[in-house]
Structures are given as structure tokens and as C-alpha cells.
Amino acid sequence: MPPSSTTEPTASPSTTLNEILSIQDNASEFARLKAQVHSGRVIPFVGAGLSIPCGFPGWTAFLLEEAKHAGIEAEIQADLSAGKYGEAAQRLEDELHSFAFRRRIATVFGKELLPSGAVKLLPEIAAGSIITTNFDRVIERVFKDASKPLDSVWGARFGAIRNALFTQARYLLKLHGDAYDETERVLTQAEYDQHYGDIQDPLRPLPYALKAIFSSATLLFLGCSLTVDRTIKILGQLSSQPVAPEHYAIVEAPDSQEDFRLRRRALSGLRIVPIWYPRARHHSVEVLLRALCSPTP
């Protein structure tokens, strides 16, 4: 899950950009990414980290807050500490009953909150489709406010995904559903099993759709934790294919050199090129996207 910290730097945006570009290979990789963005060949893949500045909770914060009210905070914390997010959501739904749990999702993620931060720059980055696993409607609001309304597609509808990949139409692919659309929502373990099943199963719509996306387009992951889940496992399956495209991600740099090495190796195994930003400086994502939007030299 993306970090929920909103600690911001005190330096000016220009200083922050220079600082970011001085990290590892950031300068050269950022230049390559910018060239691809300006050519219209990059599709943003948006995670919860871009909705947090708007006032929405991250998945960890949401599950823990609901667990506290349900009296099972210790159990949910144990699941989350073990990386079992689907199991934690399932435990919470079982405790609350599905009706109450679904109402809480709609109440929390269905709010009309004003867009803030990096997400407001998406209309300048995305030439065509956008992909998200978020339930909220911040992206729809951002594009509407920019006078570039989207044709929204909720869930893994392969025909619509194919059209989004091969046309310049502005599609929003909400792979895990919407706050108000429980039929295609993916959060609990049962929902993951229903929509993903065995990720090798060609009849399951989500694995099929994700394989098409990952093998057909260059993605820019924004606000995504990129930890081990079924989405990342599918990406890993395709990474060994010689014709698989490379992807990019704007990610927080780990604390230690050893963690940095392991993180870089894990992303390389997914064919993801990282653009690092300093730890807890999440405003850096907005700074980088603003620089991507600027005219090329």
C-alpha cells in the first residue's frame, strides 16, 4: 500500500526537482520518460497514493479505522503486517456483514472531495487512457474540471480495454470497480478469488485484461506500492518475454542502501524503471509530473 504520510519538503519546486534528478540514474531515465510522455505513448496506472492528498484514506488506514470500530483492530493489524490485505478486508466484511461493509466503502470512497496534488496533472500526462485500481471518482472529477471528460469503463471489460489501448479515446479503466459498483469491485479475498482466480486461467477477465495491458503499452505507475499482489504477479510473468515493453514508476527511495538495492532489483525483475524521490517527500510526485508536462527543451 502507498504510504499515508503527507510530510512535505520546504524547498522550492525547482530545488526539489534538481534534488530528485541527482538521485542515482534519475536524470537520464527521466529524460527518456519525458520523451515518451510527449510522444503520447505512456498510460498512467494510478494507485491510492494519488488520492490521499485529496482527503481519501489509503487502504491500510481505511481497514484499520474500520477494524477499530468493529473491535478487531489487532486481528486486522496482524493480517496487514503479514501483507494479507485481501484477507484483512475479508475478515472485516465477515465481522461487519457484507451490507454494512459495502455501505462503509461507498460512504468513505464515494465522497465528493476536491482534487489536490499530483492527480490534477493527469490530463496533461495522459494522451489516451488511464488505469486505476482506486474506488473513488477523483480522476473523473479532474478530467471534467479540465474540460476533458472521460468515457469511464468500470471493471475488466476486455473489449473496452482493447479499444482504449489502440485508440486515443480518453478511457478510465477502473480495474477493481467503483465505490458505488459492488458487482465488479475487488477488495476482499473472495472478490480477488472471483475476479482473478488462478491468474493463469485465460477465462478470467482481469488476468486476461492485465496481460493485454502490460504487454501492449508503456505504463507509468503513480501512487502504487508495487508490492507482491496478483496484479504484480501477472506483470512478473510477462517480464521475461523479449518483446515486453518497459514501464516506469515514480517511487519513494528506501531508507538503507541494502533496501535500495533489493527494491531496485525487484522492480528490474518487473521491467519497471524507477524514478526515485526522497523518503517522505511525497510532494515530489507532483513536482515530477509538472516537469513532465513542461515543454521539451
mmCIF file of C-alpha atoms in Angstrom:
data_model
loop_
_atom_site.group_PDB
_atom_site.id
_atom_site.type_symbol
_atom_site.label_atom_id
_atom_site.label_comp_id
_atom_site.label_asym_id
_atom_site.label_seq_id
_atom_site.Cartn_x
_atom_site.Cartn_y
_atom_site.Cartn_z
ATOM 1 C CA MET A 1 0.000 0.000 0.000
ATOM 2 C CA PRO A 2 1.227 3.549 -0.646
ATOM 3 C CA PRO A 3 2.488 5.473 2.370
ATOM 4 C CA SER A 4 -0.076 7.697 4.037
ATOM 5 C CA SER A 5 2.393 10.288 5.257
ATOM 6 C CA THR A 6 1.886 13.749 3.824
ATOM 7 C CA THR A 7 5.099 15.312 5.123
ATOM 8 C CA GLU A 8 6.185 17.854 2.525
ATOM 9 C CA PRO A 9 9.517 19.469 1.743
ATOM 10 C CA THR A 10 10.148 23.123 2.489
ATOM 11 C CA ALA A 11 12.360 23.632 -0.586
ATOM 12 C CA SER A 12 11.048 25.307 -3.718
ATOM 13 C CA PRO A 13 9.795 23.093 -6.569
ATOM 14 C CA SER A 14 12.836 23.869 -8.726
ATOM 15 C CA THR A 15 15.237 22.907 -5.959
ATOM 16 C CA THR A 16 13.243 19.766 -5.322
ATOM 17 C CA LEU A 17 13.420 18.784 -8.992
ATOM 18 C CA ASN A 18 17.180 19.248 -9.035
ATOM 19 C CA GLU A 19 17.471 17.163 -5.883
ATOM 20 C CA ILE A 20 15.339 14.398 -7.344
ATOM 21 C CA LEU A 21 17.235 14.289 -10.622
ATOM 22 C CA SER A 22 20.519 13.913 -8.732
ATOM 23 C CA ILE A 23 19.445 10.551 -7.305
ATOM 24 C CA GLN A 24 21.024 7.508 -8.989
ATOM 25 C CA ASP A 25 20.075 7.382 -12.709
ATOM 26 C CA ASN A 26 17.057 9.684 -12.338
ATOM 27 C CA ALA A 27 18.240 12.386 -14.733
ATOM 28 C CA SER A 28 18.745 10.109 -17.742
ATOM 29 C CA GLU A 29 15.709 7.930 -17.030
ATOM 30 C CA PHE A 30 13.501 10.975 -16.506
ATOM 31 C CA ALA A 31 14.605 12.378 -19.862
ATOM 32 C CA ARG A 32 13.607 9.117 -21.576
ATOM 33 C CA LEU A 33 10.274 9.058 -19.777
ATOM 34 C CA LYS A 34 9.561 12.676 -20.711
ATOM 35 C CA ALA A 35 10.229 11.963 -24.381
ATOM 36 C CA GLN A 36 7.756 9.064 -24.276
ATOM 37 C CA VAL A 37 5.119 11.123 -22.444
ATOM 38 C CA HIS A 38 5.358 13.867 -25.079
ATOM 39 C CA SER A 39 5.024 11.272 -27.826
ATOM 40 C CA GLY A 40 1.719 10.135 -26.276
ATOM 41 C CA ARG A 41 2.882 6.563 -25.696
ATOM 42 C CA VAL A 42 2.570 6.387 -21.887
ATOM 43 C CA ILE A 43 -0.502 5.250 -19.944
ATOM 44 C CA PRO A 44 -0.724 6.308 -16.268
ATOM 45 C CA PHE A 45 -1.534 3.488 -13.818
ATOM 46 C CA VAL A 46 -2.874 5.268 -10.738
ATOM 47 C CA GLY A 47 -2.887 3.881 -7.201
ATOM 48 C CA ALA A 48 -4.222 5.085 -3.856
ATOM 49 C CA GLY A 49 -1.238 7.345 -3.235
ATOM 50 C CA LEU A 50 -2.636 9.971 -5.614
ATOM 51 C CA SER A 51 -5.987 10.087 -3.811
ATOM 52 C CA ILE A 52 -4.560 10.528 -0.302
ATOM 53 C CA PRO A 53 -3.755 14.266 -0.760
ATOM 54 C CA CYS A 54 -7.417 14.777 -1.720
ATOM 55 C CA GLY A 55 -8.525 13.522 1.697
ATOM 56 C CA PHE A 56 -9.179 9.852 0.989
ATOM 57 C CA PRO A 57 -7.547 7.245 3.234
ATOM 58 C CA GLY A 58 -5.038 4.739 1.943
ATOM 59 C CA TRP A 59 -6.122 1.113 2.054
ATOM 60 C CA THR A 60 -4.207 0.406 5.265
ATOM 61 C CA ALA A 61 -5.697 3.423 7.026
ATOM 62 C CA PHE A 62 -9.216 2.547 5.856
ATOM 63 C CA LEU A 63 -9.040 -1.057 7.015
ATOM 64 C CA LEU A 64 -7.516 -0.154 10.386
ATOM 65 C CA GLU A 65 -10.070 2.579 11.067
ATOM 66 C CA GLU A 66 -12.975 0.286 10.252
ATOM 67 C CA ALA A 67 -11.398 -2.527 12.286
ATOM 68 C CA LYS A 68 -11.117 -0.237 15.313
ATOM 69 C CA HIS A 69 -14.845 0.481 15.210
ATOM 70 C CA ALA A 70 -15.563 -3.229 14.723
ATOM 71 C CA GLY A 71 -13.382 -4.228 17.697
ATOM 72 C CA ILE A 72 -10.978 -6.400 15.676
ATOM 73 C CA GLU A 73 -8.082 -3.977 15.234
ATOM 74 C CA ALA A 74 -5.451 -6.455 16.486
ATOM 75 C CA GLU A 75 -6.525 -9.150 14.030
ATOM 76 C CA ILE A 76 -6.596 -6.765 11.088
ATOM 77 C CA GLN A 77 -3.218 -5.303 12.053
ATOM 78 C CA ALA A 78 -1.752 -8.805 12.105
ATOM 79 C CA ASP A 79 -3.105 -9.513 8.622
ATOM 80 C CA LEU A 80 -1.762 -6.224 7.257
ATOM 81 C CA SER A 81 1.641 -6.729 8.853
ATOM 82 C CA ALA A 82 1.822 -10.062 7.013
ATOM 83 C CA GLY A 83 0.874 -8.398 3.718
ATOM 84 C CA LYS A 84 -2.529 -10.111 3.676
ATOM 85 C CA TYR A 85 -4.686 -7.213 2.513
ATOM 86 C CA GLY A 86 -7.345 -9.320 0.842
ATOM 87 C CA GLU A 87 -7.614 -11.499 3.933
ATOM 88 C CA ALA A 88 -7.859 -8.416 6.166
ATOM 89 C CA ALA A 89 -10.682 -6.981 4.065
ATOM 90 C CA GLN A 90 -12.417 -10.354 4.087
ATOM 91 C CA ARG A 91 -12.146 -10.615 7.863
ATOM 92 C CA LEU A 92 -13.627 -7.145 8.221
ATOM 93 C CA GLU A 93 -16.511 -7.883 5.858
ATOM 94 C CA ASP A 94 -17.264 -11.120 7.723
ATOM 95 C CA GLU A 95 -17.309 -9.231 11.029
ATOM 96 C CA LEU A 96 -19.481 -6.336 9.852
ATOM 97 C CA HIS A 97 -21.669 -8.317 7.433
ATOM 98 C CA SER A 98 -21.378 -7.596 3.721
ATOM 99 C CA PHE A 99 -24.166 -4.994 3.629
ATOM 100 C CA ALA A 100 -22.584 -2.778 6.295
ATOM 101 C CA PHE A 101 -19.099 -3.241 4.850
ATOM 102 C CA ARG A 102 -20.213 -2.218 1.381
ATOM 103 C CA ARG A 103 -22.018 0.792 2.783
ATOM 104 C CA ARG A 104 -18.823 1.894 4.512
ATOM 105 C CA ILE A 105 -16.872 1.610 1.246
ATOM 106 C CA ALA A 106 -19.482 3.712 -0.542
ATOM 107 C CA THR A 107 -19.563 6.262 2.276
ATOM 108 C CA VAL A 108 -15.782 6.662 2.572
ATOM 109 C CA PHE A 109 -14.704 6.415 -1.071
ATOM 110 C CA GLY A 110 -17.833 7.883 -2.635
ATOM 111 C CA LYS A 111 -17.279 11.337 -1.142
ATOM 112 C CA GLU A 112 -17.073 14.340 -3.460
ATOM 113 C CA LEU A 113 -13.685 15.711 -2.409
ATOM 114 C CA LEU A 114 -11.773 18.372 -4.286
ATOM 115 C CA PRO A 115 -8.778 17.084 -6.255
ATOM 116 C CA SER A 116 -5.429 18.102 -4.848
ATOM 117 C CA GLY A 117 -1.791 17.456 -5.623
ATOM 118 C CA ALA A 118 -0.300 15.368 -8.405
ATOM 119 C CA VAL A 119 -3.597 13.887 -9.583
ATOM 120 C CA LYS A 120 -4.606 17.299 -11.011
ATOM 121 C CA LEU A 121 -1.846 16.973 -13.613
ATOM 122 C CA LEU A 122 -3.114 13.730 -15.136
ATOM 123 C CA PRO A 123 -4.964 15.471 -18.007
ATOM 124 C CA GLU A 124 -1.615 16.863 -19.150
ATOM 125 C CA ILE A 125 0.121 13.470 -18.932
ATOM 126 C CA ALA A 126 -2.450 11.115 -20.434
ATOM 127 C CA ALA A 127 -2.925 11.331 -24.183
ATOM 128 C CA GLY A 128 -5.381 8.441 -24.140
ATOM 129 C CA SER A 129 -6.491 6.016 -21.446
ATOM 130 C CA ILE A 130 -5.818 5.957 -17.714
ATOM 131 C CA ILE A 131 -5.841 2.874 -15.500
ATOM 132 C CA THR A 132 -6.642 2.779 -11.798
ATOM 133 C CA THR A 133 -7.406 0.338 -9.018
ATOM 134 C CA ASN A 134 -8.980 3.116 -6.910
ATOM 135 C CA PHE A 135 -12.663 3.196 -5.986
ATOM 136 C CA ASP A 136 -13.076 6.970 -5.712
ATOM 137 C CA ARG A 137 -14.004 9.368 -8.511
ATOM 138 C CA VAL A 138 -11.177 11.873 -8.225
ATOM 139 C CA ILE A 139 -9.818 11.117 -11.695
ATOM 140 C CA GLU A 140 -13.213 11.615 -13.299
ATOM 141 C CA ARG A 141 -13.532 14.966 -11.497
ATOM 142 C CA VAL A 142 -10.045 16.076 -12.556
ATOM 143 C CA PHE A 143 -10.702 15.452 -16.245
ATOM 144 C CA LYS A 144 -14.124 17.084 -16.065
ATOM 145 C CA ASP A 145 -12.621 20.176 -14.430
ATOM 146 C CA ALA A 146 -10.009 20.269 -17.201
ATOM 147 C CA SER A 147 -12.791 20.187 -19.853
ATOM 148 C CA LYS A 148 -11.546 16.778 -20.992
ATOM 149 C CA PRO A 149 -14.337 14.468 -19.790
ATOM 150 C CA LEU A 150 -13.694 10.740 -19.790
ATOM 151 C CA ASP A 151 -15.632 7.784 -21.127
ATOM 152 C CA SER A 152 -15.408 5.725 -17.937
ATOM 153 C CA VAL A 153 -15.095 1.963 -18.064
ATOM 154 C CA TRP A 154 -15.577 0.159 -14.766
ATOM 155 C CA GLY A 155 -14.132 -3.287 -14.307
ATOM 156 C CA ALA A 156 -12.255 -5.598 -16.656
ATOM 157 C CA ARG A 157 -14.223 -5.402 -19.896
ATOM 158 C CA PHE A 158 -11.764 -6.629 -22.444
ATOM 159 C CA GLY A 159 -13.436 -5.105 -25.493
ATOM 160 C CA ALA A 160 -13.331 -1.657 -23.956
ATOM 161 C CA ILE A 161 -9.755 -2.195 -22.779
ATOM 162 C CA ARG A 162 -8.699 -3.198 -26.285
ATOM 163 C CA ASN A 163 -10.265 -0.038 -27.686
ATOM 164 C CA ALA A 164 -8.554 2.058 -25.013
ATOM 165 C CA LEU A 165 -5.155 0.576 -25.817
ATOM 166 C CA PHE A 166 -5.340 1.100 -29.554
ATOM 167 C CA THR A 167 -7.181 4.428 -29.837
ATOM 168 C CA GLN A 168 -6.599 7.899 -28.467
ATOM 169 C CA ALA A 169 -10.008 7.983 -26.765
ATOM 170 C CA ARG A 170 -9.921 9.040 -23.112
ATOM 171 C CA TYR A 171 -10.939 5.908 -21.242
ATOM 172 C CA LEU A 172 -10.706 5.402 -17.491
ATOM 173 C CA LEU A 173 -10.220 1.704 -16.772
ATOM 174 C CA LYS A 174 -11.306 1.099 -13.177
ATOM 175 C CA LEU A 175 -9.929 -2.405 -12.883
ATOM 176 C CA HIS A 176 -11.143 -3.047 -9.327
ATOM 177 C CA GLY A 177 -14.514 -1.357 -9.646
ATOM 178 C CA ASP A 178 -16.054 1.735 -8.103
ATOM 179 C CA ALA A 179 -17.280 2.869 -4.695
ATOM 180 C CA TYR A 180 -20.874 2.534 -5.881
ATOM 181 C CA ASP A 181 -20.481 -0.526 -8.114
ATOM 182 C CA GLU A 182 -20.107 -3.562 -5.867
ATOM 183 C CA THR A 183 -20.686 -6.072 -8.675
ATOM 184 C CA GLU A 184 -17.202 -5.553 -10.160
ATOM 185 C CA ARG A 185 -15.387 -4.439 -7.032
ATOM 186 C CA VAL A 186 -12.207 -6.213 -5.939
ATOM 187 C CA LEU A 187 -11.055 -5.801 -2.327
ATOM 188 C CA THR A 188 -11.817 -8.864 -0.190
ATOM 189 C CA GLN A 189 -10.221 -12.271 -0.595
ATOM 190 C CA ALA A 190 -13.458 -13.689 -2.000
ATOM 191 C CA GLU A 191 -13.577 -10.900 -4.599
ATOM 192 C CA TYR A 192 -9.947 -11.499 -5.572
ATOM 193 C CA ASP A 193 -10.696 -15.197 -5.966
ATOM 194 C CA GLN A 194 -13.774 -14.422 -8.056
ATOM 195 C CA HIS A 195 -12.171 -11.933 -10.428
ATOM 196 C CA TYR A 196 -8.605 -13.231 -10.573
ATOM 197 C CA GLY A 197 -8.875 -16.910 -9.600
ATOM 198 C CA ASP A 198 -5.861 -18.731 -10.912
ATOM 199 C CA ILE A 199 -4.058 -15.959 -12.774
ATOM 200 C CA GLN A 200 -3.166 -18.497 -15.459
ATOM 201 C CA ASP A 201 -6.867 -19.048 -16.246
ATOM 202 C CA PRO A 202 -7.492 -17.488 -19.706
ATOM 203 C CA LEU A 203 -11.208 -17.223 -18.992
ATOM 204 C CA ARG A 204 -10.789 -14.868 -16.040
ATOM 205 C CA PRO A 205 -11.327 -11.305 -17.280
ATOM 206 C CA LEU A 206 -8.889 -9.481 -15.008
ATOM 207 C CA PRO A 207 -5.764 -11.580 -15.693
ATOM 208 C CA TYR A 208 -6.617 -11.561 -19.399
ATOM 209 C CA ALA A 209 -7.088 -7.795 -19.437
ATOM 210 C CA LEU A 210 -3.968 -7.099 -17.400
ATOM 211 C CA LYS A 211 -1.809 -9.271 -19.627
ATOM 212 C CA ALA A 212 -3.081 -7.320 -22.636
ATOM 213 C CA ILE A 213 -2.312 -4.012 -20.917
ATOM 214 C CA PHE A 214 1.123 -4.964 -19.614
ATOM 215 C CA SER A 215 2.253 -6.435 -22.929
ATOM 216 C CA SER A 216 0.881 -3.683 -25.197
ATOM 217 C CA ALA A 217 1.718 -0.343 -23.590
ATOM 218 C CA THR A 218 4.303 1.531 -21.562
ATOM 219 C CA LEU A 219 2.827 2.313 -18.154
ATOM 220 C CA LEU A 220 3.725 4.983 -15.633
ATOM 221 C CA PHE A 221 2.870 3.756 -12.121
ATOM 222 C CA LEU A 222 1.822 6.623 -9.829
ATOM 223 C CA GLY A 223 0.854 6.257 -6.170
ATOM 224 C CA CYS A 224 1.310 2.480 -6.361
ATOM 225 C CA SER A 225 3.133 0.412 -3.762
ATOM 226 C CA LEU A 226 4.173 -2.222 -6.354
ATOM 227 C CA THR A 227 4.411 -4.882 -3.674
ATOM 228 C CA VAL A 228 3.540 -8.531 -4.174
ATOM 229 C CA ASP A 229 -0.099 -8.977 -5.190
ATOM 230 C CA ARG A 230 -1.858 -10.679 -8.057
ATOM 231 C CA THR A 231 -1.542 -7.658 -10.342
ATOM 232 C CA ILE A 232 2.222 -7.578 -9.858
ATOM 233 C CA LYS A 233 2.474 -11.352 -10.238
ATOM 234 C CA ILE A 234 0.899 -11.043 -13.681
ATOM 235 C CA LEU A 235 3.361 -8.318 -14.597
ATOM 236 C CA GLY A 236 6.188 -10.559 -13.396
ATOM 237 C CA GLN A 237 5.005 -13.414 -15.619
ATOM 238 C CA LEU A 238 5.321 -11.200 -18.682
ATOM 239 C CA SER A 239 8.622 -9.556 -17.806
ATOM 240 C CA SER A 240 10.733 -12.364 -19.268
ATOM 241 C CA GLN A 241 9.179 -12.008 -22.715
ATOM 242 C CA PRO A 242 11.697 -10.369 -25.066
ATOM 243 C CA VAL A 243 9.058 -8.132 -26.660
ATOM 244 C CA ALA A 244 7.524 -6.968 -23.370
ATOM 245 C CA PRO A 245 7.590 -3.159 -23.070
ATOM 246 C CA GLU A 246 9.398 -1.461 -20.224
ATOM 247 C CA HIS A 247 7.413 0.519 -17.692
ATOM 248 C CA TYR A 248 8.158 3.428 -15.360
ATOM 249 C CA ALA A 249 7.269 4.197 -11.761
ATOM 250 C CA ILE A 250 7.712 7.230 -9.538
ATOM 251 C CA VAL A 251 8.612 5.628 -6.225
ATOM 252 C CA GLU A 252 9.847 6.573 -2.778
ATOM 253 C CA ALA A 253 13.501 5.724 -2.132
ATOM 254 C CA PRO A 254 14.059 3.197 0.692
ATOM 255 C CA ASP A 255 15.922 4.105 3.870
ATOM 256 C CA SER A 256 19.048 1.972 3.608
ATOM 257 C CA GLN A 257 21.432 1.082 0.805
ATOM 258 C CA GLU A 258 20.566 -2.593 1.199
ATOM 259 C CA ASP A 259 16.823 -1.923 0.953
ATOM 260 C CA PHE A 260 17.509 0.321 -2.020
ATOM 261 C CA ARG A 261 19.431 -2.465 -3.756
ATOM 262 C CA LEU A 262 16.675 -5.013 -3.102
ATOM 263 C CA ARG A 263 13.933 -2.638 -4.209
ATOM 264 C CA ARG A 264 15.748 -1.744 -7.412
ATOM 265 C CA ARG A 265 16.341 -5.435 -8.166
ATOM 266 C CA ALA A 266 12.663 -6.286 -7.565
ATOM 267 C CA LEU A 267 11.494 -3.513 -9.892
ATOM 268 C CA SER A 268 14.015 -4.541 -12.526
ATOM 269 C CA GLY A 269 12.539 -8.034 -12.430
ATOM 270 C CA LEU A 270 9.221 -6.457 -13.425
ATOM 271 C CA ARG A 271 10.796 -4.380 -16.217
ATOM 272 C CA ILE A 272 9.952 -1.241 -14.254
ATOM 273 C CA VAL A 273 12.331 1.711 -14.485
ATOM 274 C CA PRO A 274 12.157 3.644 -11.175
ATOM 275 C CA ILE A 275 12.278 7.403 -10.819
ATOM 276 C CA TRP A 276 13.195 7.786 -7.145
ATOM 277 C CA TYR A 277 12.183 10.592 -4.815
ATOM 278 C CA PRO A 278 13.459 11.265 -1.265
ATOM 279 C CA ARG A 279 11.731 9.401 1.522
ATOM 280 C CA ALA A 280 8.557 11.059 2.873
ATOM 281 C CA ARG A 281 8.767 13.816 0.251
ATOM 282 C CA HIS A 282 5.548 12.784 -1.479
ATOM 283 C CA HIS A 283 5.096 16.263 -2.929
ATOM 284 C CA SER A 284 7.938 15.203 -5.244
ATOM 285 C CA VAL A 285 5.426 13.259 -7.353
ATOM 286 C CA GLU A 286 3.638 16.497 -8.227
ATOM 287 C CA VAL A 287 6.960 18.207 -8.958
ATOM 288 C CA LEU A 288 7.978 15.424 -11.332
ATOM 289 C CA LEU A 289 4.636 15.365 -13.141
ATOM 290 C CA ARG A 290 4.750 19.115 -13.563
ATOM 291 C CA ALA A 291 8.219 18.758 -15.099
ATOM 292 C CA LEU A 292 6.929 16.017 -17.403
ATOM 293 C CA CYS A 293 4.192 18.393 -18.592
ATOM 294 C CA SER A 294 6.605 21.195 -19.394
ATOM 295 C CA PRO A 295 7.752 21.681 -22.996
ATOM 296 C CA THR A 296 10.746 19.646 -24.044
ATOM 297 C CA PRO A 297 13.993 21.643 -24.447
#
